[in-house]
Coordinates of C-alpha atoms and ligand atoms in Angstrom, one line a residue:
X1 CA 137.2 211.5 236.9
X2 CA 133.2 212.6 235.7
X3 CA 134.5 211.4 231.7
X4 CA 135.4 208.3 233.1
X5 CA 132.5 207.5 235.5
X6 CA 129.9 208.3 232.6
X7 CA 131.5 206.1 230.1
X8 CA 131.0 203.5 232.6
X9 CA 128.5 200.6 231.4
X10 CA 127.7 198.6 234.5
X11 CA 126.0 200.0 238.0
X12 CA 128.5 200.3 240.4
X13 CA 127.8 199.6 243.9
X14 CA 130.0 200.3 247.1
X15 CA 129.1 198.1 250.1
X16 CA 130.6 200.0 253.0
X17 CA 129.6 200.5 256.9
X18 CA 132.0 202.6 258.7
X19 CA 132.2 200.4 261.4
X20 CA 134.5 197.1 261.0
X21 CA 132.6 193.8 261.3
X22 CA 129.4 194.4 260.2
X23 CA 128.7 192.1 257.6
X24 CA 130.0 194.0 254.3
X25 CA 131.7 191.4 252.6
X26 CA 129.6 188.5 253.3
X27 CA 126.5 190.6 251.5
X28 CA 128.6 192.0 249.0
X29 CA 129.6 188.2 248.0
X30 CA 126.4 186.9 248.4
X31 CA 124.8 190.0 246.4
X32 CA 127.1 189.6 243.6
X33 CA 126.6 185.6 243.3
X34 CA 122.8 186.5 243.3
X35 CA 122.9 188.8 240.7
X36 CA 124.9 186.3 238.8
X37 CA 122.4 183.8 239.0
X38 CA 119.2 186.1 237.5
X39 CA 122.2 185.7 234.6
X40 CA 123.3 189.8 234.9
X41 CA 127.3 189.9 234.6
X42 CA 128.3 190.7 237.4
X43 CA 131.8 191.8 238.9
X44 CA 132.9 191.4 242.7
X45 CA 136.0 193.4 243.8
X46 CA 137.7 192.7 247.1
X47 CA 139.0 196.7 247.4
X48 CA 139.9 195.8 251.1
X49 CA 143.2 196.2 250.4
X50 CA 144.6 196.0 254.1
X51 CA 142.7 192.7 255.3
X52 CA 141.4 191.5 252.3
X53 CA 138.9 188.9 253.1
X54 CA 136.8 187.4 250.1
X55 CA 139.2 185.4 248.8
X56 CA 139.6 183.4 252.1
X57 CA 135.8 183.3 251.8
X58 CA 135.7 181.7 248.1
X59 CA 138.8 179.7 248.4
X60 CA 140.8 182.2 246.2
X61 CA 143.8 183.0 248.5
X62 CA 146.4 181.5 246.4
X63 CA 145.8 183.6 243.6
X64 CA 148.9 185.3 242.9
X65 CA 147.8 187.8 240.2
X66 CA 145.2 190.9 242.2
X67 CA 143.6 193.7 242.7
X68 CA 146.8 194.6 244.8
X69 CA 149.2 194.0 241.0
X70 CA 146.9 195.5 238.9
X71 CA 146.7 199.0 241.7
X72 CA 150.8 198.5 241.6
X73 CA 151.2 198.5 237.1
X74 CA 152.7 195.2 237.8
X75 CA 149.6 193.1 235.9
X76 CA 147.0 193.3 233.2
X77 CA 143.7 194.0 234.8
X78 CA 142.2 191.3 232.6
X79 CA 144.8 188.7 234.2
X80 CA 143.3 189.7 237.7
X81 CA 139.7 188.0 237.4
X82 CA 138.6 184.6 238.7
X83 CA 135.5 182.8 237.5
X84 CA 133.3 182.4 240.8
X85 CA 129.4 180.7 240.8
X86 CA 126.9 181.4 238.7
X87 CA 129.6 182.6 236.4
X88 CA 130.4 185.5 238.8
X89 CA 134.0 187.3 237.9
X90 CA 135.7 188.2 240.7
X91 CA 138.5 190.3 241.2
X92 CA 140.5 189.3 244.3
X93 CA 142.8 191.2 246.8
X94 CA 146.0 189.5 247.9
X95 CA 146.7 189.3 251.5
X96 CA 149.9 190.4 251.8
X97 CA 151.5 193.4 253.8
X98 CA 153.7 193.9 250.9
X99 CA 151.0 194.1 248.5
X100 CA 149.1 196.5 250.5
X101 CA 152.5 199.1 250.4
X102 CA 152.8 198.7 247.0
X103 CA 149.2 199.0 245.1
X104 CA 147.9 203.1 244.5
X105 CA 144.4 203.5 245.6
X106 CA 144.0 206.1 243.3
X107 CA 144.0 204.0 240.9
X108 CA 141.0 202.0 241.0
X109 CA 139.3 204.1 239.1
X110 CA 141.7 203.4 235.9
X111 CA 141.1 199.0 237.4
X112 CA 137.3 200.0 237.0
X113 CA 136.9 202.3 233.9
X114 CA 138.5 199.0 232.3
X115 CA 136.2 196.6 233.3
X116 CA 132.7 198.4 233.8
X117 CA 132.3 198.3 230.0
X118 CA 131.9 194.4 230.2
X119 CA 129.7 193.7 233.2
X120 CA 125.9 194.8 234.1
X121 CA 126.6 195.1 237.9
X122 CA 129.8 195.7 239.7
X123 CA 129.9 195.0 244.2
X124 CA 133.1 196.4 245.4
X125 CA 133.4 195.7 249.0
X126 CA 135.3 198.3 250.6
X127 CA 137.7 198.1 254.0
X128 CA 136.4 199.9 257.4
X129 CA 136.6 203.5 258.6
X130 CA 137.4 206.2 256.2
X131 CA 140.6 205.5 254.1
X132 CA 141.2 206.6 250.4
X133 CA 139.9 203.5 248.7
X134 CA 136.4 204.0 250.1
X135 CA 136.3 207.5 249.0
X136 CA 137.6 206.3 245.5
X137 CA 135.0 203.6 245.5
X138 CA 132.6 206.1 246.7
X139 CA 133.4 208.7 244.5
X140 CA 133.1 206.4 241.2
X141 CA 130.2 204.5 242.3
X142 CA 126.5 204.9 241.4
X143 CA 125.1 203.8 244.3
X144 CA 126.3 203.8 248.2
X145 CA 124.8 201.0 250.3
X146 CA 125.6 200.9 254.1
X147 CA 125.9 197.6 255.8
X148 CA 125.0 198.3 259.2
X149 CA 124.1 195.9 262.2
X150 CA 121.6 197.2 265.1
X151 CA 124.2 198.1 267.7
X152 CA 124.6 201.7 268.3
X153 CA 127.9 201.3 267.3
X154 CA 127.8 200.8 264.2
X155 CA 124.6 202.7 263.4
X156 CA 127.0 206.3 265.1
X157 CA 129.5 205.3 262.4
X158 CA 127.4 204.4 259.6
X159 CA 125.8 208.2 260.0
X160 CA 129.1 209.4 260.0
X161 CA 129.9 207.3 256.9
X162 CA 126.7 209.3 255.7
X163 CA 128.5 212.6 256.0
X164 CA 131.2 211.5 254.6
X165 CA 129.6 210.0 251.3
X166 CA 127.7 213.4 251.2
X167 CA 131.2 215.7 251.5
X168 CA 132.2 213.6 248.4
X169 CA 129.0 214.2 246.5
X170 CA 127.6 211.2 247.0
X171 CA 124.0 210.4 248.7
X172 CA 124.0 207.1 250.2
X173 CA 120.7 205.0 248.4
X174 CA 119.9 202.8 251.7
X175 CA 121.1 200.7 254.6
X176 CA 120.9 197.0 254.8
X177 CA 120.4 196.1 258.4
X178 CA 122.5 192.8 259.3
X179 CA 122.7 190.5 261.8
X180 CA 119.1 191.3 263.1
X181 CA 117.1 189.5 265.1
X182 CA 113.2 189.5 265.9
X183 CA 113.2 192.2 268.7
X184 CA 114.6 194.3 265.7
X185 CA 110.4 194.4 264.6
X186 CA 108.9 196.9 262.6
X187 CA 109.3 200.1 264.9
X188 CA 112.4 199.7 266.0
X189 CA 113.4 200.0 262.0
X190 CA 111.1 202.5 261.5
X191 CA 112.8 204.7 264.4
X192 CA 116.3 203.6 263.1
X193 CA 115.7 204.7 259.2
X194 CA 114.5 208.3 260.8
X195 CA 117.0 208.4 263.2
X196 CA 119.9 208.3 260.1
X197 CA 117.1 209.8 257.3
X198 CA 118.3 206.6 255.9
X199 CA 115.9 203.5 253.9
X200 CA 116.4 200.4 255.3
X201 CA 116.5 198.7 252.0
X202 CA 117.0 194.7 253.2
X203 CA 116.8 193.3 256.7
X204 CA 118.9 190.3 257.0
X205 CA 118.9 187.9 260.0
X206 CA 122.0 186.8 262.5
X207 CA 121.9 183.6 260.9
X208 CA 124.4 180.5 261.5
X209 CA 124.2 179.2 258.3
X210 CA 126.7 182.5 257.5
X211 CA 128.8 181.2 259.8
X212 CA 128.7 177.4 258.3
X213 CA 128.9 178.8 254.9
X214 CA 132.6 180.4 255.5
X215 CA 133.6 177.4 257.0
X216 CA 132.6 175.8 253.4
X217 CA 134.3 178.5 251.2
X218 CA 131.4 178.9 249.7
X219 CA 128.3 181.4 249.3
X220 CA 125.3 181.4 251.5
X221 CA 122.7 181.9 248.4
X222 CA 124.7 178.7 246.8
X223 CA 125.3 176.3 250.3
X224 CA 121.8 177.4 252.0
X225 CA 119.6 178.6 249.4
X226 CA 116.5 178.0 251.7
X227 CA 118.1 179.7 254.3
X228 CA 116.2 183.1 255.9
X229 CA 119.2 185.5 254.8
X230 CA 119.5 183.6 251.2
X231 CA 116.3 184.2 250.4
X232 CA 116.3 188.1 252.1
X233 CA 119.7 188.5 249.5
X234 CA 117.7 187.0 246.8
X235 CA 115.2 189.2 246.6
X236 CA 117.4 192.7 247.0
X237 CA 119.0 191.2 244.2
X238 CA 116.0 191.2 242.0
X239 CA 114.8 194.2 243.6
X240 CA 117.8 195.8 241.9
X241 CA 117.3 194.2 239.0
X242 CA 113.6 195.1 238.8
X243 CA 112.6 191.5 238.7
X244 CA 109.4 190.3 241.3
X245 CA 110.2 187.5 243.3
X246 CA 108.3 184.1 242.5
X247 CA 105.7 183.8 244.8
X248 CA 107.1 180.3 246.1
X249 CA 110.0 182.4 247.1
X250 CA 108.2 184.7 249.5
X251 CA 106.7 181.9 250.9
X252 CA 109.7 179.8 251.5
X253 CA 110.3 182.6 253.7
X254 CA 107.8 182.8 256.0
X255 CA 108.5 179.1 256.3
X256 CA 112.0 180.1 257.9
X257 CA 112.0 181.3 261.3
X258 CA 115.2 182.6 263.1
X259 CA 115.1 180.7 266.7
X260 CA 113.4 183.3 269.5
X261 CA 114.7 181.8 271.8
X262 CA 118.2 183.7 270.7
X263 CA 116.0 187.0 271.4
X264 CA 117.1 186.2 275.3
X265 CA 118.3 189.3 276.8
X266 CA 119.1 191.3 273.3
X267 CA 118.7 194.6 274.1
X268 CA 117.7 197.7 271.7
X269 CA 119.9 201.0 271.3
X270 CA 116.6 202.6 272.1
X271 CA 113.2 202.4 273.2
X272 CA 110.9 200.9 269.8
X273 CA 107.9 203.4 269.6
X274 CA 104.8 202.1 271.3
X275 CA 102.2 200.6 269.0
Ligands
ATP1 N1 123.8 187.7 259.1 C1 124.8 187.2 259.7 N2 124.6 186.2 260.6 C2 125.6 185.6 261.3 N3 126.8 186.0 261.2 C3 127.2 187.0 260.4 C4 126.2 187.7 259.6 N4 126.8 188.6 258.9 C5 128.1 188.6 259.2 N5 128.3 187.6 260.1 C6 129.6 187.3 260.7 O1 130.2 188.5 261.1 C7 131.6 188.5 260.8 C8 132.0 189.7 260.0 O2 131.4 189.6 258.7 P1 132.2 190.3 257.5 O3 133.6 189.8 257.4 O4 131.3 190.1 256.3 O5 132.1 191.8 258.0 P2 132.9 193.1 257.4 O6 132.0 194.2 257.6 O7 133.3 192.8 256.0 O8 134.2 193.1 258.3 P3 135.5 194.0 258.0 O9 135.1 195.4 258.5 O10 136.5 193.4 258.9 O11 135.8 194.0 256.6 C9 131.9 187.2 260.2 O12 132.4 186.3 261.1 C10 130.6 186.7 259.7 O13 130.5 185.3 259.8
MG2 MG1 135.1 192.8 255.0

């Protein structure tokens, strides 16, 4: 598996979280299209192969040719792509029960040994809990990224997703804390990040314009690029990229506020250190 990994050209990252609903495919679409649009070729792979989601979220759930074909020897892995924004590839998972029996897990590393050597950037969002196509992806990546939201839920699982990148010789680079709101301040991420010995690499807000943009089929960064989690995307893309944002950028988003009056009653998993 090492041969293969190494003659890998792009940086593969695995979005994963432990817990279910936490926000892992929205930023791995939203990352990808971003990096598409600082004009890196990028690659987004649907490898939830259970409940794939991402092609209900781009409007790609008639495709017949997938991920699921190409993990079963039924399809050319070039025959799998779709063109997405920003001239994004995407490689789609069907939704089917029967595709899910039939496509090898094991055999995304062959799917991505194929395709790394044309992109810069691959984002393969991967399905919840521990299951063998999150330790493939995990396994073949070069960087873990934990999509995590601030319930204690989902923070115990995404240490335990920790342990488990760690027993497959992988150390996860950072979390990205979704779904936030303001009583999630400073130190209450500071305590978080050394509660897991984890970076928090991105903070992205509950935001409804997530919601409005899966009603639309299309990408938050595209529909709302002004919006407070658009711009927060934005600018881990070019952090990755090692671009600086534009200044206009930063301040478009000090211009966005997330409502406080949603803060009502939100409670922390514990106490935020006292200033
Ligand atoms: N920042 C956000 N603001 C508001 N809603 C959000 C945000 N992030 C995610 N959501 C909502 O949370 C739900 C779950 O998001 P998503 O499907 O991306 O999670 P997931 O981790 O991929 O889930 P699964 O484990 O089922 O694959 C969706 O309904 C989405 O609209
Ligand atoms: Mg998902």
């Amino acid at each position: 598996m090492n041969k293969v990994v190494k003659k890998m050209a792009a940086k593969i990252y695995t979005i994963t979280s432990g817990k279910g609903g936490t926000g892992k495919s929205i930023f791995a679409v939203n990352l990808a299209v971003a990096l598409a649009g600082l004009a890196k070729k990028t690659l987004l792979i649907d490898a939830d192969l259970g409940m794939a989601n991402i092609g209900l979220m781009l409007g790609l759930e008639n495709k017949k040719i997938t991920l699921h074909e190409a993990l079963a020897d039924e399809a050319n892995v070039s025959d799998t792509l779709c063109d997405g924004p920003n001239g994004l590839k995407i490689l789609p998972c069907g939704i089917s029960l029967q595709g899910f029996k039939k496509a090898d897990p094991s055999k995304l590393k062959d799917v991505i040994a194929e395709l790394a050597p044309n992109f810069e950037f691959i984002i393969i969002d991967t399905p919840t809990g521990m299951n063998h196509i999150t330790a493939t992806a995990i396994e073949l990546c070069n960087e873990v990224l934990l999509v995590l939201t601030p319930e204690i839920t989902s923070i115990a699982d995404g240490s335990k997703m920790k342990t488990v990148a760690a027993l497959l010789g992988k150390e996860v680079t950072g979390m990205v804390l979704n779904r936030t709101m303001p009583v999630h301040d400073e130190p209450y991420r500071e305590k978080l990040a050394k509660s897991l010995d984890l970076k928090i690499l991105e903070v992205l807000p509950d935001d409804v314009s997530v919601h409005n943009s899966i009603v639309g089929k299309s990408p938050v960064v595209t529909k709302y690029p002004y919006s407070e989690i658009s711009i927060a995307v934005n600018r881990f893309a070019a952090l990755i990229c090692g671009i600086k944002m534009p200044d206009e950028e930063m301040k478009g988003q000090k211009k966005q506020k997330t409502e406080k009056s949603r803060l009502a009653g939100a409670k922390l998993p514990f106490s935020p250190s006292k200033k």
